[in-house]
Amino acid sequence: MLLPFILIGFAAQLIDGALGMAYGVISSTLLVGMGVPPKVASAGVHTAEIFTTGISATNHIAHGNVDWRLFLRIVIPGAVGGALGAYVLSNIHADIARPVVLAYLAALGLILLWRGWTHRHVIRPARIVEPLGLVGGFLDAAGGGGWGPVVTSNLMVQGTAPRFTIGTVNTAEFFVTLTISGTFLFTIGWDAFSTAIIGLLIGGVFAAPLGAIIAKRVEADRLLVLVGAVLTATSAWGLWRLLA
């Protein structure tokens, strides 16, 4: 039964590397839907992501997709928020905030879709960065995914260049994921390891180098449309599952 998880890990990481989001959301949703406890699912997915985000970051750096100034502004708050979110999820449930967050992300997805279709994305520096890193790291750990949807989409809405936003957020995600995994390891031990996680890891490692190439070669407006579509679809699906 390893092959389905390998395929899911491959698809999720390919989307994540190219668009800066979705690996954690897709993988965690799958595991929780199969009955895995949320904290174990989040811990396991982040353990696999240590390797996939490391490979993805290396490739984005090699392709020149990283804005190092932006990287420094999001990585430290992201790590702090991630550690806090992992600790909170290890001790209490974080389900109350999920409908609000998912509705917010779905709205951001629609905004990005509109900008991409109408070619109205004006490149300009982001003003709100550090708080995004803090909130993105917290939600990523507490909800099993959210770093890319929160940070990437918000930076793009503010006007940052899609290619460099995706590359920078993916590179910072490695350090955020490492912090989250370390916190889970400290709080719940080695319970996160399973056959599913091994499959996700194998698939993700094979897909990671391809995402950076896609992000580099696809034009900004198309990236906005793709990001908006994925963000809207995953958020709407999550909302439907919660409210159904």
GROMACS .gro file of C-alpha atoms in nm:
model
  244
    1MET     CA    1   0.000   0.000   0.000
    2LEU     CA    2   0.300   0.228  -0.031
    3LEU     CA    3   0.247   0.330  -0.396
    4PRO     CA    4  -0.065   0.551  -0.342
    5PHE     CA    5   0.120   0.757  -0.082
    6ILE     CA    6   0.423   0.790  -0.312
    7LEU     CA    7   0.198   0.925  -0.590
    8ILE     CA    8   0.026   1.166  -0.350
    9GLY     CA    9   0.361   1.285  -0.216
   10PHE     CA   10   0.488   1.339  -0.570
   11ALA     CA   11   0.183   1.540  -0.680
   12ALA     CA   12   0.167   1.743  -0.360
   13GLN     CA   13   0.537   1.837  -0.371
   14LEU     CA   14   0.526   1.918  -0.743
   15ILE     CA   15   0.245   2.167  -0.676
   16ASP     CA   16   0.417   2.301  -0.364
   17GLY     CA   17   0.752   2.354  -0.533
   18ALA     CA   18   0.597   2.525  -0.836
   19LEU     CA   19   0.334   2.736  -0.656
   20GLY     CA   20   0.471   2.770  -0.302
   21MET     CA   21   0.188   2.584  -0.130
   22ALA     CA   22  -0.024   2.270  -0.090
   23TYR     CA   23   0.210   1.987   0.023
   24GLY     CA   24   0.112   2.005   0.388
   25VAL     CA   25  -0.253   2.081   0.317
   26ILE     CA   26  -0.298   1.790   0.075
   27SER     CA   27  -0.098   1.539   0.278
   28SER     CA   28  -0.248   1.630   0.616
   29THR     CA   29  -0.603   1.629   0.478
   30LEU     CA   30  -0.546   1.280   0.341
   31LEU     CA   31  -0.404   1.140   0.665
   32VAL     CA   32  -0.668   1.298   0.890
   33GLY     CA   33  -0.939   1.173   0.654
   34MET     CA   34  -0.800   0.822   0.699
   35GLY     CA   35  -0.831   0.850   1.076
   36VAL     CA   36  -0.484   0.964   1.178
   37PRO     CA   37  -0.494   1.202   1.481
   38PRO     CA   38  -0.427   1.564   1.375
   39LYS     CA   39  -0.113   1.607   1.586
   40VAL     CA   40   0.034   1.279   1.455
   41ALA     CA   41  -0.055   1.372   1.095
   42SER     CA   42   0.102   1.717   1.126
   43ALA     CA   43   0.413   1.576   1.296
   44GLY     CA   44   0.453   1.307   1.031
   45VAL     CA   45   0.401   1.539   0.735
   46HIS     CA   46   0.652   1.788   0.873
   47THR     CA   47   0.903   1.511   0.928
   48ALA     CA   48   0.875   1.417   0.560
   49GLU     CA   49   0.891   1.784   0.463
   50ILE     CA   50   1.234   1.825   0.620
   51PHE     CA   51   1.373   1.632   0.323
   52THR     CA   52   1.139   1.760   0.051
   53THR     CA   53   1.171   2.127   0.150
   54GLY     CA   54   1.550   2.089   0.177
   55ILE     CA   55   1.571   1.963  -0.181
   56SER     CA   56   1.320   2.223  -0.300
   57ALA     CA   57   1.514   2.505  -0.130
   58THR     CA   58   1.842   2.390  -0.285
   59ASN     CA   59   1.689   2.393  -0.632
   60HIS     CA   60   1.523   2.734  -0.590
   61ILE     CA   61   1.858   2.877  -0.477
   62ALA     CA   62   2.032   2.716  -0.775
   63HIS     CA   63   1.778   2.869  -1.016
   64GLY     CA   64   1.808   3.216  -0.860
   65ASN     CA   65   1.451   3.224  -0.727
   66VAL     CA   66   1.532   3.356  -0.378
   67ASP     CA   67   1.508   3.716  -0.251
   68TRP     CA   68   1.747   3.695   0.045
   69ARG     CA   69   1.628   4.014   0.209
   70LEU     CA   70   1.271   3.886   0.211
   71PHE     CA   71   1.398   3.547   0.330
   72LEU     CA   72   1.555   3.697   0.641
   73ARG     CA   73   1.235   3.886   0.723
   74ILE     CA   74   1.013   3.574   0.723
   75VAL     CA   75   1.230   3.283   0.836
   76ILE     CA   76   1.283   3.378   1.202
   77PRO     CA   77   0.919   3.477   1.276
   78GLY     CA   78   0.814   3.165   1.086
   79ALA     CA   79   1.028   2.939   1.302
   80VAL     CA   80   0.899   3.102   1.622
   81GLY     CA   81   0.537   3.069   1.510
   82GLY     CA   82   0.595   2.710   1.402
   83ALA     CA   83   0.737   2.607   1.738
   84LEU     CA   84   0.446   2.771   1.918
   85GLY     CA   85   0.188   2.607   1.689
   86ALA     CA   86   0.343   2.263   1.732
   87TYR     CA   87   0.340   2.301   2.109
   88VAL     CA   88  -0.023   2.416   2.111
   89LEU     CA   89  -0.139   2.132   1.883
   90SER     CA   90   0.044   1.880   2.100
   91ASN     CA   91  -0.163   1.987   2.399
   92ILE     CA   92  -0.500   2.122   2.273
   93HIS     CA   93  -0.718   2.112   1.962
   94ALA     CA   94  -0.692   2.393   1.705
   95ASP     CA   95  -1.016   2.315   1.518
   96ILE     CA   96  -1.203   2.630   1.626
   97ALA     CA   97  -1.003   2.865   1.406
   98ARG     CA   98  -0.995   2.642   1.095
   99PRO     CA   99  -1.325   2.757   0.932
  100VAL     CA  100  -1.224   3.124   0.965
  101VAL     CA  101  -0.876   3.063   0.827
  102LEU     CA  102  -1.005   2.853   0.536
  103ALA     CA  103  -1.263   3.116   0.441
  104TYR     CA  104  -0.992   3.384   0.451
  105LEU     CA  105  -0.759   3.177   0.230
  106ALA     CA  106  -1.039   3.106  -0.019
  107ALA     CA  107  -1.098   3.482  -0.048
  108LEU     CA  108  -0.726   3.542  -0.110
  109GLY     CA  109  -0.733   3.275  -0.378
  110LEU     CA  110  -1.015   3.455  -0.560
  111ILE     CA  111  -0.820   3.783  -0.544
  112LEU     CA  112  -0.514   3.618  -0.697
  113LEU     CA  113  -0.727   3.459  -0.969
  114TRP     CA  114  -0.875   3.798  -1.056
  115ARG     CA  115  -0.533   3.965  -1.070
  116GLY     CA  116  -0.389   3.693  -1.287
  117TRP     CA  117  -0.677   3.696  -1.537
  118THR     CA  118  -0.689   4.077  -1.560
  119HIS     CA  119  -0.310   4.127  -1.566
  120ARG     CA  120  -0.329   4.383  -1.285
  121HIS     CA  121  -0.044   4.251  -1.071
  122VAL     CA  122   0.188   4.548  -1.008
  123ILE     CA  123   0.526   4.450  -0.864
  124ARG     CA  124   0.605   4.638  -0.542
  125PRO     CA  125   0.773   4.563  -0.207
  126ALA     CA  126   0.562   4.400   0.064
  127ARG     CA  127   0.491   4.610   0.371
  128ILE     CA  128   0.362   4.341   0.607
  129VAL     CA  129   0.610   4.055   0.624
  130GLU     CA  130   0.720   3.953   0.975
  131PRO     CA  131   0.363   3.905   1.110
  132LEU     CA  132   0.289   3.683   0.809
  133GLY     CA  133   0.586   3.464   0.897
  134LEU     CA  134   0.469   3.432   1.257
  135VAL     CA  135   0.106   3.352   1.170
  136GLY     CA  136   0.203   3.127   0.878
  137GLY     CA  137   0.439   2.922   1.094
  138PHE     CA  138   0.181   2.887   1.371
  139LEU     CA  139  -0.101   2.777   1.138
  140ASP     CA  140   0.131   2.545   0.946
  141ALA     CA  141   0.210   2.350   1.263
  142ALA     CA  142  -0.130   2.375   1.432
  143GLY     CA  143  -0.332   2.294   1.120
  144GLY     CA  144  -0.102   2.047   0.947
  145GLY     CA  145  -0.035   2.292   0.664
  146GLY     CA  146  -0.066   2.662   0.591
  147TRP     CA  147   0.280   2.814   0.554
  148GLY     CA  148   0.256   2.849   0.175
  149PRO     CA  149  -0.112   2.946   0.153
  150VAL     CA  150  -0.079   3.214   0.421
  151VAL     CA  151   0.264   3.358   0.340
  152THR     CA  152   0.289   3.314  -0.037
  153SER     CA  153  -0.063   3.434  -0.114
  154ASN     CA  154  -0.045   3.736   0.117
  155LEU     CA  155   0.290   3.847  -0.021
  156MET     CA  156   0.157   3.821  -0.376
  157VAL     CA  157  -0.155   4.016  -0.286
  158GLN     CA  158   0.076   4.292  -0.159
  159GLY     CA  159   0.252   4.296  -0.497
  160THR     CA  160   0.568   4.084  -0.470
  161ALA     CA  161   0.698   3.904  -0.780
  162PRO     CA  162   0.551   3.551  -0.797
  163ARG     CA  163   0.874   3.374  -0.894
  164PHE     CA  164   1.082   3.521  -0.613
  165THR     CA  165   0.799   3.495  -0.363
  166ILE     CA  166   0.756   3.123  -0.431
  167GLY     CA  167   1.130   3.054  -0.423
  168THR     CA  168   1.186   3.255  -0.106
  169VAL     CA  169   0.890   3.112   0.084
  170ASN     CA  170   0.988   2.757  -0.016
  171THR     CA  171   1.345   2.812   0.101
  172ALA     CA  172   1.236   2.959   0.435
  173GLU     CA  173   0.994   2.667   0.476
  174PHE     CA  174   1.284   2.426   0.525
  175PHE     CA  175   1.394   2.603   0.843
  176VAL     CA  176   1.037   2.648   0.965
  177THR     CA  177   0.966   2.279   0.905
  178LEU     CA  178   1.285   2.176   1.085
  179THR     CA  179   1.178   2.378   1.389
  180ILE     CA  180   0.824   2.236   1.385
  181SER     CA  181   0.948   1.877   1.353
  182GLY     CA  182   1.193   1.925   1.638
  183THR     CA  183   0.914   2.059   1.859
  184PHE     CA  184   0.685   1.766   1.776
  185LEU     CA  185   0.968   1.520   1.842
  186PHE     CA  186   1.020   1.677   2.183
  187THR     CA  187   0.649   1.679   2.274
  188ILE     CA  188   0.507   1.353   2.131
  189GLY     CA  189   0.813   1.142   2.049
  190TRP     CA  190   0.854   0.912   1.748
  191ASP     CA  191   0.484   0.830   1.698
  192ALA     CA  192   0.478   1.025   1.371
  193PHE     CA  193   0.654   0.759   1.164
  194SER     CA  194   0.438   0.529   0.952
  195THR     CA  195   0.419   0.365   0.609
  196ALA     CA  196   0.215   0.660   0.481
  197ILE     CA  197   0.484   0.910   0.579
  198ILE     CA  198   0.755   0.702   0.410
  199GLY     CA  199   0.549   0.704   0.090
  200LEU     CA  200   0.492   1.079   0.105
  201LEU     CA  201   0.864   1.129   0.160
  202ILE     CA  202   0.969   0.915  -0.138
  203GLY     CA  203   0.724   1.084  -0.374
  204GLY     CA  204   0.812   1.432  -0.249
  205VAL     CA  205   1.187   1.381  -0.290
  206PHE     CA  206   1.145   1.283  -0.657
  207ALA     CA  207   0.918   1.582  -0.732
  208ALA     CA  208   1.109   1.853  -0.543
  209PRO     CA  209   1.365   1.940  -0.817
  210LEU     CA  210   1.091   1.991  -1.078
  211GLY     CA  211   0.898   2.261  -0.891
  212ALA     CA  212   1.180   2.517  -0.902
  213ILE     CA  213   1.210   2.477  -1.280
  214ILE     CA  214   0.837   2.537  -1.326
  215ALA     CA  215   0.840   2.846  -1.103
  216LYS     CA  216   1.132   2.991  -1.302
  217ARG     CA  217   0.984   2.937  -1.649
  218VAL     CA  218   0.614   3.015  -1.607
  219GLU     CA  219   0.521   3.384  -1.646
  220ALA     CA  220   0.392   3.584  -1.348
  221ASP     CA  221   0.026   3.614  -1.450
  222ARG     CA  222  -0.007   3.241  -1.510
  223LEU     CA  223   0.156   3.167  -1.175
  224LEU     CA  224  -0.097   3.397  -1.007
  225VAL     CA  225  -0.386   3.213  -1.173
  226LEU     CA  226  -0.243   2.874  -1.075
  227VAL     CA  227  -0.178   2.980  -0.716
  228GLY     CA  228  -0.525   3.133  -0.690
  229ALA     CA  229  -0.690   2.821  -0.832
  230VAL     CA  230  -0.507   2.582  -0.598
  231LEU     CA  231  -0.562   2.804  -0.294
  232THR     CA  232  -0.933   2.852  -0.365
  233ALA     CA  233  -0.994   2.485  -0.440
  234THR     CA  234  -0.809   2.347  -0.136
  235SER     CA  235  -0.962   2.602   0.101
  236ALA     CA  236  -1.314   2.548  -0.032
  237TRP     CA  237  -1.272   2.171  -0.003
  238GLY     CA  238  -1.150   2.208   0.354
  239LEU     CA  239  -1.446   2.430   0.441
  240TRP     CA  240  -1.692   2.184   0.287
  241ARG     CA  241  -1.544   1.899   0.489
  242LEU     CA  242  -1.570   2.098   0.811
  243LEU     CA  243  -1.924   2.224   0.756
  244ALA     CA  244  -2.078   1.919   0.587
   0.00000   0.00000   0.00000
